[in-house]
Tab-separated table of C-alpha atoms in Angstrom:
chain	number	residue	atom	x	y	z
A	752	MET	CA	158.128	63.920	-5.107
A	753	ASP	CA	159.189	61.838	-8.040
A	754	SER	CA	161.813	60.422	-8.687
A	755	GLY	CA	163.411	62.604	-11.142
A	756	ASN	CA	162.888	65.814	-8.533
A	757	MET	CA	164.529	63.383	-5.830
A	758	ALA	CA	167.875	62.260	-8.510
A	759	TRP	CA	168.244	66.091	-9.312
A	760	VAL	CA	168.482	67.595	-5.866
A	761	LEU	CA	171.294	64.703	-4.924
A	762	ILE	CA	173.445	65.045	-7.744
A	763	SER	CA	172.851	69.363	-6.933
A	764	ALA	CA	174.207	68.579	-3.741
A	765	ALA	CA	176.955	67.189	-4.811
A	766	LEU	CA	177.548	69.704	-7.340
A	767	VAL	CA	177.870	72.347	-4.644
A	768	LEU	CA	179.914	70.283	-2.489
A	769	PHE	CA	182.706	70.416	-5.070
A	770	MET	CA	182.558	73.850	-5.259
A	771	ILE	CA	184.730	73.510	-1.770
A	772	PRO	CA	187.635	72.581	-3.541
A	773	GLY	CA	186.862	74.927	-6.536
A	774	LEU	CA	187.020	77.837	-4.326
A	775	ALA	CA	189.968	76.433	-2.384
A	776	PHE	CA	192.042	76.577	-5.642
A	777	PHE	CA	190.377	79.890	-6.966
A	778	TYR	CA	191.882	81.212	-3.481
A	779	GLY	CA	194.562	79.050	-3.065
A	780	GLY	CA	195.901	80.241	-6.646
A	781	MET	CA	195.382	83.708	-6.230
A	782	ASP	CA	197.559	83.220	-2.285
A	783	ARG	CA	201.220	83.296	-2.045
A	784	SER	CA	203.184	79.879	-2.757
A	785	ARG	CA	204.410	79.540	1.250
A	786	ASN	CA	200.841	80.155	2.240
A	787	VAL	CA	198.488	78.257	-0.164
A	788	LEU	CA	197.661	75.256	1.907
A	789	ASN	CA	196.704	77.158	4.863
A	790	MET	CA	194.447	78.420	2.306
A	791	LEU	CA	193.452	75.092	1.019
A	792	MET	CA	192.933	74.199	5.054
A	793	MET	CA	190.479	76.567	5.922
A	794	ASN	CA	187.901	75.808	2.985
A	795	PHE	CA	188.368	72.394	3.455
A	796	TYR	CA	187.897	72.546	7.403
A	797	CYS	CA	184.816	74.417	7.018
A	798	VAL	CA	183.300	70.689	5.070
A	799	LEU	CA	184.679	68.838	8.269
A	800	ILE	CA	183.104	70.881	10.745
A	801	ILE	CA	179.599	72.137	9.365
A	802	PRO	CA	178.001	68.968	7.985
A	803	ILE	CA	177.931	67.951	11.325
A	804	LEU	CA	176.902	71.099	13.084
A	805	TRP	CA	174.104	71.029	10.295
A	806	VAL	CA	172.526	67.944	11.211
A	807	VAL	CA	173.404	67.835	15.278
A	808	ILE	CA	171.318	71.340	15.660
A	809	GLY	CA	172.167	73.962	12.599
A	810	TYR	CA	168.997	71.857	10.479
A	811	SER	CA	166.925	72.662	13.150
A	812	LEU	CA	167.750	76.463	14.309
A	813	ALA	CA	167.535	77.416	11.119
A	814	GLN	CA	164.380	75.692	9.674
A	815	THR	CA	161.834	74.301	11.996
A	816	PRO	CA	159.521	75.167	12.439
A	817	PHE	CA	159.217	76.991	8.796
A	818	ASP	CA	157.081	79.503	10.362
A	819	ASN	CA	159.372	80.804	12.714
A	820	SER	CA	159.920	84.338	12.376
A	821	PHE	CA	163.720	84.384	14.152
A	822	ILE	CA	164.979	81.536	15.278
A	823	GLY	CA	163.913	77.896	14.526
A	824	GLY	CA	163.631	75.423	17.373
A	825	PHE	CA	165.057	72.163	18.376
A	826	ASP	CA	162.112	69.787	16.760
A	827	SER	CA	165.240	68.655	14.602
A	828	PHE	CA	167.636	68.306	16.919
A	829	PHE	CA	169.852	65.474	15.139
A	830	LEU	CA	167.655	65.024	13.088
A	831	LYS	CA	164.929	63.808	15.340
A	832	ASP	CA	161.721	62.742	13.762
A	833	ILE	CA	163.013	63.093	9.845
A	834	THR	CA	163.084	59.581	8.374
A	835	ALA	CA	163.960	57.769	5.239
A	836	ALA	CA	159.999	56.402	4.562
A	837	GLY	CA	157.514	57.978	2.113
A	838	ASP	CA	159.899	59.940	-0.663
A	839	GLY	CA	162.739	60.749	1.456
A	840	MET	CA	163.013	64.214	0.264
A	841	SER	CA	162.955	65.848	2.630
A	842	LEU	CA	166.235	64.327	3.443
A	843	ALA	CA	167.782	65.067	0.512
A	844	THR	CA	166.839	68.682	0.913
A	845	ILE	CA	168.638	68.759	4.287
A	846	ALA	CA	171.503	67.645	2.794
A	847	PHE	CA	171.476	70.061	-0.318
A	848	LEU	CA	171.045	73.046	2.583
A	849	GLY	CA	174.002	71.646	4.454
A	850	MET	CA	176.391	72.049	1.435
A	851	PHE	CA	174.994	75.624	1.199
A	852	ALA	CA	176.221	75.873	5.702
A	853	ALA	CA	179.657	74.512	4.398
A	854	ILE	CA	180.803	76.848	2.322
A	855	THR	CA	179.634	80.104	3.124
A	856	PRO	CA	181.815	80.707	5.950
A	857	ALA	CA	184.431	79.403	3.419
A	858	LEU	CA	184.020	82.355	1.324
A	859	ILE	CA	185.416	84.720	4.427
A	860	SER	CA	188.678	82.715	4.037
A	861	GLY	CA	189.881	84.647	1.318
A	862	ALA	CA	189.757	87.948	3.264
A	863	VAL	CA	191.798	86.817	6.497
A	864	ALA	CA	194.614	84.646	3.809
A	865	ASP	CA	198.277	84.803	5.164
A	866	ARG	CA	197.887	86.054	8.420
A	867	MET	CA	195.066	84.255	10.711
A	868	LYS	CA	195.793	81.971	13.333
A	869	PHE	CA	194.179	78.597	12.322
A	870	SER	CA	193.279	77.395	15.965
A	871	ALA	CA	191.544	81.194	15.424
A	872	TRP	CA	189.858	80.258	12.342
A	873	ALA	CA	188.822	76.510	13.798
A	874	ILE	CA	186.663	78.062	16.635
A	875	PHE	CA	185.217	81.271	14.281
A	876	VAL	CA	183.926	78.766	12.206
A	877	PRO	CA	181.680	76.710	14.282
A	878	ILE	CA	180.501	80.271	16.327
A	879	TRP	CA	179.964	82.276	13.084
A	880	PHE	CA	177.584	79.915	11.610
A	881	LEU	CA	175.472	78.924	14.551
A	882	LEU	CA	175.466	83.225	15.675
A	883	VAL	CA	175.323	84.290	11.994
A	884	TYR	CA	174.651	81.761	9.192
A	885	VAL	CA	171.539	80.179	10.971
A	886	PRO	CA	169.918	83.467	12.416
A	887	ILE	CA	170.053	85.198	8.643
A	888	PHE	CA	169.109	81.908	6.737
A	889	LYS	CA	166.163	81.710	9.186
A	890	TRP	CA	164.674	85.325	8.201
A	891	VAL	CA	165.410	84.853	4.852
A	892	TYR	CA	163.740	81.542	4.259
A	893	GLY	CA	160.516	81.452	6.146
A	894	GLY	CA	161.485	84.127	8.504
A	895	TRP	CA	160.365	87.330	8.945
A	896	LEU	CA	162.280	88.485	6.085
A	897	GLY	CA	160.929	86.149	3.676
A	898	GLN	CA	157.500	86.764	5.275
A	899	ARG	CA	157.859	90.572	4.257
A	900	GLY	CA	157.863	89.565	0.229
A	901	SER	CA	161.564	89.814	-0.446
A	902	ILE	CA	162.751	86.791	-2.097
A	903	ASP	CA	166.621	85.303	-2.237
A	904	PHE	CA	166.513	81.968	-4.926
A	905	ALA	CA	169.473	80.811	-3.821
A	906	GLY	CA	171.304	82.403	-1.320
A	907	GLY	CA	172.317	86.245	-2.532
A	908	THR	CA	171.716	87.759	0.561
A	909	ALA	CA	171.704	84.839	3.321
A	910	ILE	CA	175.389	83.323	1.931
A	911	HIS	CA	176.833	86.072	-0.665
A	912	VAL	CA	176.095	89.457	0.989
A	913	ASN	CA	176.337	87.969	4.712
A	914	ALA	CA	179.759	86.508	4.020
A	915	GLY	CA	180.966	89.381	2.181
A	916	ILE	CA	180.246	91.784	5.061
A	917	ALA	CA	181.578	89.405	7.396
A	918	ALA	CA	184.657	89.210	5.673
A	919	LEU	CA	184.949	92.804	5.960
A	920	ALA	CA	184.213	92.946	9.630
A	921	ALA	CA	187.152	90.260	10.363
A	922	VAL	CA	189.372	91.770	7.958
A	923	MET	CA	188.820	94.850	10.303
A	924	VAL	CA	189.873	93.566	13.532
A	925	LEU	CA	192.498	91.252	12.010
A	926	GLY	CA	194.709	94.110	10.772
A	927	LYS	CA	196.483	94.215	7.380
A	928	ARG	CA	199.265	92.156	6.247
A	929	ARG	CA	202.847	92.384	7.336
A	930	THR	CA	203.933	91.985	4.232
A	931	ALA	CA	203.317	93.657	1.150
A	932	PRO	CA	200.598	91.896	-1.318
A	933	SER	CA	201.523	89.973	-4.072
A	934	PRO	CA	200.635	88.649	-7.326
A	935	PRO	CA	199.092	85.245	-7.555
A	936	HIS	CA	201.357	82.298	-7.378
A	937	SER	CA	199.512	80.081	-9.835
A	938	MET	CA	197.410	81.513	-12.162
A	939	PRO	CA	196.089	77.727	-13.720
A	940	LEU	CA	195.199	77.136	-10.131
A	941	VAL	CA	193.126	79.912	-10.090
A	942	MET	CA	191.208	78.955	-13.904
A	943	ILE	CA	190.706	75.284	-12.636
A	944	GLY	CA	189.071	76.781	-9.080
A	945	THR	CA	187.227	78.852	-11.599
A	946	GLY	CA	185.798	75.895	-13.716
A	947	ILE	CA	184.978	74.206	-10.878
A	948	LEU	CA	183.297	76.603	-9.210
A	949	TRP	CA	181.173	77.601	-12.311
A	950	PHE	CA	179.917	73.551	-13.214
A	951	GLY	CA	178.758	73.759	-9.216
A	952	TRP	CA	177.190	76.500	-9.332
A	953	PHE	CA	174.965	74.898	-11.408
A	954	GLY	CA	173.691	72.692	-8.966
A	955	PHE	CA	173.646	75.744	-6.320
A	956	ASN	CA	171.379	77.835	-8.174
A	957	ALA	CA	169.311	75.137	-10.328
A	958	GLY	CA	169.195	72.831	-7.624
A	959	SER	CA	167.333	75.759	-5.359
A	960	ALA	CA	164.030	75.032	-7.286
A	961	LEU	CA	164.559	71.687	-5.582
A	962	ALA	CA	163.013	69.876	-8.311
A	963	ALA	CA	163.939	68.819	-11.804
A	964	ASN	CA	161.417	71.544	-13.546
A	965	GLY	CA	161.287	74.335	-15.452
A	966	GLN	CA	162.071	77.215	-12.838
A	967	ALA	CA	165.089	74.450	-12.480
A	968	ALA	CA	165.602	74.792	-16.639
A	969	GLN	CA	165.809	78.374	-16.142
A	970	ALA	CA	168.190	79.158	-13.128
A	971	PHE	CA	170.451	77.056	-15.119
A	972	MET	CA	170.527	79.358	-18.165
A	973	ASN	CA	171.241	82.155	-16.054
A	974	THR	CA	173.971	80.785	-14.570
A	975	PHE	CA	175.273	79.826	-17.692
A	976	LEU	CA	174.653	83.736	-19.401
A	977	ALA	CA	175.262	86.092	-16.321
A	978	GLY	CA	178.694	83.950	-15.472
A	979	ALA	CA	179.507	84.483	-19.274
A	980	ALA	CA	178.658	88.129	-18.843
A	981	GLY	CA	180.524	89.106	-15.710
A	982	GLY	CA	183.574	87.788	-17.305
A	983	LEU	CA	183.323	88.996	-20.312
A	984	VAL	CA	182.543	92.792	-19.273
A	985	TRP	CA	185.408	92.622	-16.983
A	986	ILE	CA	188.109	92.057	-19.507
A	987	LEU	CA	186.674	94.661	-21.597
A	988	ILE	CA	187.516	96.825	-18.900
A	989	GLU	CA	190.844	95.815	-18.266
A	990	TRP	CA	191.468	95.948	-22.244
A	991	LEU	CA	190.713	99.332	-22.403
A	992	ARG	CA	192.148	100.644	-18.560
A	993	ASP	CA	194.759	98.564	-18.168
A	994	GLY	CA	195.875	97.034	-21.518
A	995	HIS	CA	195.571	93.378	-21.302
A	996	PRO	CA	192.493	91.196	-20.836
A	997	THR	CA	193.857	89.122	-17.649
A	998	ASN	CA	193.271	85.344	-16.656
A	999	LEU	CA	192.339	86.768	-13.022
A	1000	GLY	CA	190.008	89.212	-14.638
A	1001	ALA	CA	187.550	86.503	-16.678
A	1002	ALA	CA	188.045	84.358	-13.542
A	1003	SER	CA	186.924	87.575	-11.039
A	1004	GLY	CA	184.187	88.489	-13.884
A	1005	ILE	CA	182.940	85.109	-13.771
A	1006	VAL	CA	182.591	84.430	-10.033
A	1007	ALA	CA	180.847	88.208	-10.033
A	1008	GLY	CA	178.083	87.442	-12.479
A	1009	LEU	CA	177.746	83.883	-10.809
A	1010	VAL	CA	177.584	85.661	-7.175
A	1011	ALA	CA	174.926	88.016	-8.756
A	1012	ILE	CA	172.550	86.180	-10.271
A	1013	THR	CA	172.434	83.385	-7.169
A	1014	PRO	CA	169.503	85.464	-5.585
A	1015	GLY	CA	167.315	85.862	-8.492
A	1016	ALA	CA	167.973	82.940	-10.446
A	1017	GLY	CA	164.725	81.397	-10.481
A	1018	TYR	CA	163.275	84.706	-10.628
A	1019	VAL	CA	164.583	86.635	-14.094
A	1020	SER	CA	164.519	84.787	-17.763
A	1021	GLY	CA	165.248	87.035	-21.259
A	1022	PRO	CA	167.802	89.417	-21.212
A	1023	ALA	CA	167.891	89.831	-17.071
A	1024	PRO	CA	170.698	87.372	-16.697
A	1025	ILE	CA	172.518	89.223	-18.968
A	1026	LEU	CA	172.326	92.262	-18.010
A	1027	ILE	CA	172.611	91.141	-14.071
A	1028	GLY	CA	176.019	89.728	-15.028
A	1029	LEU	CA	177.369	92.556	-17.177
A	1030	ILE	CA	176.105	95.334	-14.208
A	1031	ALA	CA	177.286	93.064	-11.876
A	1032	GLY	CA	180.579	92.340	-13.976
A	1033	ALA	CA	181.689	95.904	-14.312
A	1034	ILE	CA	180.680	97.197	-10.751
A	1035	CYS	CA	182.947	94.643	-9.381
A	1036	CYS	CA	185.722	95.192	-11.229
A	1037	TYR	CA	185.551	99.002	-10.094
A	1038	ALA	CA	184.696	97.730	-6.233
A	1039	VAL	CA	187.456	95.600	-5.787
A	1040	ARG	CA	190.087	99.107	-5.917
A	1041	LEU	CA	188.102	100.392	-3.175
A	1042	LYS	CA	190.086	98.467	-0.372
A	1043	ASN	CA	193.148	100.639	-1.585
A	1044	LYS	CA	190.820	103.655	-0.693
A	1045	PHE	CA	189.629	102.708	2.583
A	1046	GLY	CA	192.440	100.926	3.437
A	1047	TYR	CA	190.976	97.364	4.763
A	1048	ASP	CA	193.478	94.545	3.895
A	1049	ASP	CA	190.487	92.211	2.451
A	1050	ALA	CA	193.607	89.704	0.825
A	1051	LEU	CA	191.295	88.327	-2.106
A	1052	ASP	CA	188.623	90.510	-2.715
A	1053	VAL	CA	185.999	88.936	-0.840
A	1054	VAL	CA	184.363	91.842	-0.215
A	1055	GLY	CA	184.862	93.309	-3.766
A	1056	VAL	CA	182.985	90.247	-5.350
A	1057	HIS	CA	180.730	88.700	-2.566
A	1058	PHE	CA	179.292	91.055	-0.721
A	1059	VAL	CA	179.393	94.084	-3.496
A	1060	GLY	CA	178.260	91.629	-6.717
A	1061	GLY	CA	175.741	89.595	-4.188
A	1062	LEU	CA	174.190	92.933	-3.597
A	1063	VAL	CA	173.997	94.364	-6.676
A	1064	GLY	CA	172.330	90.852	-7.644
A	1065	SER	CA	169.880	91.319	-4.756
A	1066	LEU	CA	168.661	94.840	-5.666
A	1067	LEU	CA	168.441	94.127	-9.248
A	1068	ILE	CA	165.418	91.636	-8.798
A	1069	GLY	CA	163.647	94.681	-7.665
A	1070	PHE	CA	163.764	95.524	-10.955
A	1071	PHE	CA	163.624	91.885	-13.275
A	1072	ALA	CA	161.421	90.281	-11.204
A	1073	ASN	CA	159.160	88.136	-13.779
A	1074	PRO	CA	156.262	86.106	-12.029
A	1075	THR	CA	154.451	85.936	-14.835
A	1076	PHE	CA	157.347	84.048	-16.584
A	1077	PHE	CA	157.652	81.283	-13.662
A	1078	GLU	CA	153.894	81.308	-12.946
A	1079	GLY	CA	155.155	82.207	-9.479
A	1080	SER	CA	153.491	83.641	-6.500
A	1081	PHE	CA	156.168	86.277	-5.925
A	1082	ASP	CA	156.214	89.980	-6.456
A	1083	GLU	CA	156.920	92.229	-10.242
A	1084	GLY	CA	160.199	93.546	-10.544
A	1085	ILE	CA	159.768	97.495	-11.641
A	1086	PHE	CA	160.782	96.494	-15.230
A	1087	TYR	CA	157.848	93.808	-15.432
A	1088	GLY	CA	154.429	96.375	-14.138
A	1089	GLY	CA	155.709	96.336	-10.558
A	1090	GLY	CA	156.149	99.234	-8.316
A	1091	ALA	CA	159.059	99.717	-6.318
A	1092	GLY	CA	157.956	97.405	-3.450
A	1093	LEU	CA	160.032	94.527	-4.382
A	1094	LEU	CA	163.228	96.419	-4.531
A	1095	ILE	CA	162.438	98.119	-1.072
A	1096	GLU	CA	161.581	94.527	0.222
A	1097	GLN	CA	164.993	93.595	-1.232
A	1098	ALA	CA	167.277	96.723	0.148
A	1099	ILE	CA	165.599	95.608	3.834
A	1100	ALA	CA	166.303	92.020	3.827
A	1101	ASN	CA	169.930	93.166	2.765
A	1102	GLY	CA	170.024	96.046	5.116
A	1103	ALA	CA	169.094	93.459	8.315
A	1104	ALA	CA	171.997	90.904	6.874
A	1105	ILE	CA	174.486	93.773	6.906
A	1106	VAL	CA	173.712	94.928	10.247
A	1107	TRP	CA	173.623	91.640	12.311
A	1108	SER	CA	176.706	89.943	10.077
A	1109	PHE	CA	178.612	92.963	10.664
A	1110	VAL	CA	178.303	93.263	14.292
A	1111	LEU	CA	178.340	89.694	15.136
A	1112	THR	CA	181.154	88.853	12.937
A	1113	TYR	CA	183.032	91.754	14.656
A	1114	GLY	CA	181.934	90.908	18.349
A	1115	ILE	CA	183.487	87.327	17.594
A	1116	MET	CA	186.394	88.046	16.279
A	1117	VAL	CA	187.306	90.976	19.190
A	1118	VAL	CA	186.462	87.850	21.778
A	1119	LEU	CA	188.571	85.806	20.061
A	1120	LYS	CA	191.444	88.229	19.493
A	1121	LYS	CA	191.665	89.082	23.528
A	1122	THR	CA	191.199	85.598	24.800
A	1123	ILE	CA	193.337	83.128	22.144
A	1124	GLY	CA	194.217	85.735	20.012
A	1125	VAL	CA	193.878	85.671	15.823
A	1126	ARG	CA	197.532	86.611	14.226
A	1127	VAL	CA	200.085	83.954	13.675
A	1128	SER	CA	203.757	85.566	14.749
A	1129	PRO	CA	205.545	88.204	12.464
A	1130	GLU	CA	207.690	85.341	11.735
A	1131	THR	CA	205.832	83.206	10.622
A	1132	GLU	CA	203.664	85.665	8.815
A	1133	SER	CA	207.398	86.181	6.590
A	1134	THR	CA	208.114	82.285	6.328
A	1135	GLY	CA	204.438	81.287	5.616
A	1136	LEU	CA	201.278	79.788	7.600
A	1137	ASP	CA	202.064	76.278	5.533
A	1138	LEU	CA	204.980	74.951	8.006
A	1139	ALA	CA	204.235	76.833	10.994
A	1140	GLU	CA	200.614	76.213	11.139
A	1141	HIS	CA	200.325	72.437	9.294
A	1142	GLY	CA	203.469	71.091	9.244
A	1143	GLU	CA	203.632	71.246	5.171
A	1144	THR	CA	205.278	72.623	1.817
A	1145	ALA	CA	203.236	72.981	-1.155
A	1146	TYR	CA	206.176	73.041	-3.567
A	1147	HIS	CA	208.925	71.264	-2.442
A	1148	GLY	CA	212.489	72.287	-4.464
A	1149	ALA	CA	210.936	75.706	-5.074
A	1150	GLN	CA	209.928	78.771	-3.788
B	1483	MET	CA	240.723	75.620	-17.352
B	1484	LYS	CA	238.246	77.959	-17.303
B	1485	LEU	CA	234.913	78.317	-15.990
B	1486	ILE	CA	232.159	80.116	-18.501
B	1487	THR	CA	229.373	81.037	-16.156
B	1488	ALA	CA	226.508	82.918	-18.971
B	1489	ILE	CA	223.510	84.435	-17.982
B	1490	VAL	CA	220.891	84.270	-20.746
B	1491	LYS	CA	217.390	85.266	-21.834
B	1492	PRO	CA	215.661	81.534	-21.108
B	1493	PHE	CA	214.095	80.970	-24.538
B	1494	LYS	CA	217.861	80.952	-25.989
B	1495	LEU	CA	218.769	77.849	-23.627
B	1496	ASP	CA	218.622	75.512	-27.090
B	1497	ASP	CA	219.555	78.284	-29.399
B	1498	VAL	CA	222.948	78.703	-26.962
B	1499	LYS	CA	223.181	74.757	-26.739
B	1500	ASP	CA	223.461	74.001	-30.167
B	1501	ALA	CA	225.769	76.813	-30.995
B	1502	LEU	CA	228.048	75.803	-27.856
B	1503	LYS	CA	228.162	71.867	-28.716
B	1504	ALA	CA	229.347	73.309	-32.839
B	1505	VAL	CA	232.302	74.305	-31.389
B	1506	GLY	CA	233.185	71.410	-29.064
B	1507	VAL	CA	232.229	71.977	-25.974
B	1508	GLN	CA	230.959	68.946	-24.307
B	1509	GLY	CA	228.932	69.425	-21.388
B	1510	ILE	CA	227.018	72.667	-19.541
B	1511	THR	CA	225.000	72.837	-16.694
B	1512	VAL	CA	222.132	74.565	-16.569
B	1513	SER	CA	219.793	76.302	-13.915
B	1514	GLU	CA	216.778	78.576	-13.721
B	1515	VAL	CA	217.682	81.414	-11.892
B	1516	ARG	CA	215.981	85.166	-11.485
B	1517	GLY	CA	217.684	88.664	-11.464
B	1518	PHE	CA	218.064	91.942	-12.697
B	1519	GLY	CA	220.344	94.389	-14.647
B	1520	ARG	CA	219.893	97.275	-16.289
B	1521	GLN	CA	216.868	95.900	-17.892
B	1522	GLY	CA	215.300	96.290	-14.694
B	1523	GLY	CA	212.039	94.180	-13.878
B	1524	HIS	CA	208.618	93.995	-15.176
B	1525	SER	CA	205.129	95.164	-14.102
B	1526	GLU	CA	201.995	92.889	-14.242
B	1527	THR	CA	198.345	94.055	-13.486
B	1528	TYR	CA	196.227	91.621	-10.874
B	1529	ARG	CA	192.972	93.215	-11.006
B	1530	GLY	CA	193.990	96.615	-11.022
B	1531	ALA	CA	196.624	96.228	-8.720
B	1532	GLU	CA	200.294	97.031	-10.494
B	1533	TYR	CA	202.928	94.599	-8.820
B	1534	LYS	CA	206.546	95.382	-9.427
B	1535	ILE	CA	208.594	92.240	-10.525
B	1536	ASP	CA	212.127	93.129	-9.861
B	1537	PHE	CA	213.711	89.770	-10.526
B	1538	VAL	CA	213.145	88.340	-13.774
B	1539	PRO	CA	213.173	84.797	-14.998
B	1540	LYS	CA	216.987	83.852	-16.988
B	1541	VAL	CA	218.910	80.680	-17.013
B	1542	ARG	CA	222.542	80.406	-16.273
B	1543	LEU	CA	224.735	78.236	-17.951
B	1544	GLU	CA	227.797	76.834	-16.546
B	1545	LEU	CA	230.491	75.581	-18.181
B	1546	VAL	CA	234.511	74.499	-18.026
B	1547	VAL	CA	236.644	74.449	-21.041
B	1548	GLU	CA	240.537	74.573	-22.102
B	1549	ASP	CA	241.860	77.920	-21.629
B	1550	SER	CA	242.296	77.780	-25.487
B	1551	GLY	CA	238.655	76.830	-25.746
B	1552	VAL	CA	237.373	80.134	-24.069
B	1553	ASP	CA	237.269	82.713	-27.043
B	1554	ALA	CA	234.940	80.166	-29.325
B	1555	ALA	CA	233.045	80.105	-26.564
B	1556	ILE	CA	232.159	83.053	-26.210
B	1557	ALA	CA	231.842	83.831	-29.353
B	1558	ALA	CA	229.464	80.970	-29.771
B	1559	ILE	CA	227.121	81.911	-26.898
B	1560	LYS	CA	226.983	85.542	-28.048
B	1561	ALA	CA	226.557	85.120	-31.531
B	1562	SER	CA	223.519	82.787	-30.390
B	1563	ALA	CA	222.079	84.357	-26.974
B	1564	ASN	CA	221.687	88.094	-29.165
B	1565	THR	CA	218.350	89.343	-29.667
B	1566	GLY	CA	219.571	92.913	-29.504
B	1567	LYS	CA	216.824	93.863	-26.915
B	1568	ILE	CA	217.943	94.955	-23.265
B	1569	GLY	CA	218.106	92.108	-20.999
B	1570	ASP	CA	220.375	89.679	-23.485
B	1571	GLY	CA	222.769	88.632	-20.351
B	1572	LYS	CA	225.804	88.458	-19.624
B	1573	ILE	CA	229.265	86.307	-19.916
B	1574	TRP	CA	232.046	86.316	-17.274
B	1575	VAL	CA	235.254	84.054	-17.141
B	1576	SER	CA	236.843	82.889	-14.162
B	1577	THR	CA	239.743	80.254	-13.180
B	1578	VAL	CA	239.433	76.621	-12.506
B	1579	GLU	CA	241.827	75.651	-9.745
B	1580	ARG	CA	241.351	71.745	-9.994
B	1581	LEU	CA	238.700	69.839	-11.739
B	1582	VAL	CA	238.191	66.402	-10.941
B	1583	ARG	CA	236.131	63.278	-12.799
B	1584	ILE	CA	234.322	61.393	-10.213
B	1585	ARG	CA	233.838	58.054	-11.810
B	1586	THR	CA	237.507	57.780	-12.976
B	1587	GLY	CA	238.976	59.908	-10.803
B	1588	GLU	CA	240.911	61.874	-13.329
B	1589	GLU	CA	241.989	65.249	-13.077
B	1590	GLY	CA	242.817	68.949	-14.586
B	1591	PRO	CA	241.696	69.010	-18.708
B	1592	ASP	CA	241.521	65.293	-18.951
B	1593	ALA	CA	238.130	65.260	-16.935
B	1594	ILE	CA	236.630	68.384	-18.868
């Protein structure tokens, strides 16, 4: 492995880490001012606990041996036998993948905003990581879903669909907020968070080539275009439907486009990233309203953006995958001469991830609810989680 | 001595301040407040969901003037804060029983 590849993977890993404050601001700005610090802490907590768990046991169970179908083993417990000798590329890759492990549970935090006890979140994150994230990651990368032929370049199924459906299960156990939903307390914070997320997403997607090559360059281009297309279509729909193009609409559409291109970033080319961004942006713009129809309280629309966007993007690979362009060994999509085979495999892979993630997340939340409890007290919910759970106030002198 | 309290639209604050200075007012206290009158609130739409904003931002001015200066001050505020649209605000006047300048201990109209 040459030093160029090594440099790109290391930089990409740092870019993915930067997405965590990006996500924290994106969610925190949308939250109410009395709960913004709790939201930031739920996100930052993930990057306190997951890196350690990843190195101790997560990587070993998620990746070694690579050919295991369902779960890895203990061969790389505490990164045993992995050394800096040679090119050190495996160390760089483990660090890069560790960043993905850290941001995935953080995605769920937006759904449980305003009411989840921090102690319950602190226990939920490591358990969810070991029981849900690690197995699904194994199935998709090297395991039975990957072996069957489904593809997931940077984590559409393994990360966004997985975290998105987990968010739905979590809020079903957690229940609705007692107080009425509030408008975002700081749109500027949402916008800077969105900018940081997009910036970091270049590492997330283009870094997933694990090399500084043409596939990385196309993944970079796709990340550029799908985010733009998603944001553009969302504000156009709002403008026509609600009368104004909003900043929150632009931010939501950018994220929806980025989520949707993630699984196909290294597999699609030409007009595909624009079309995927447009389709996902339009669908998510309507999907975020489903919670009102079905009555689940997904506070910041993790289901409507990450689950729906990830699923749409993953299924669209079945149409747009273009192995000729990449000289790759994956199947062709329907628009590039393939049959429905790849689309069916994408559906099976997402179906398996959805069932596992939903059932186990629901179970983890029920156990937490019956033991330590998952909700803050009604008083804390109305006076704010920042002071009650963390002893801090975000904005002194202003409410 | 009278205390004049006025609620005005925030973007009119500078005009009101200039108008009051022009009629000889020497001090104003300003605070950012929220409230509603007959204008009611307004609604904002986020991700397609409408939120009713009941309390709209306003600016509250407080100034103490001699009885003889009340009419001029009210006229200045009325002229400078008026946009002709709903939500321009209100002015009310109340009697001040005692006024003290902290630094010198002066009391009454001398302390204005």
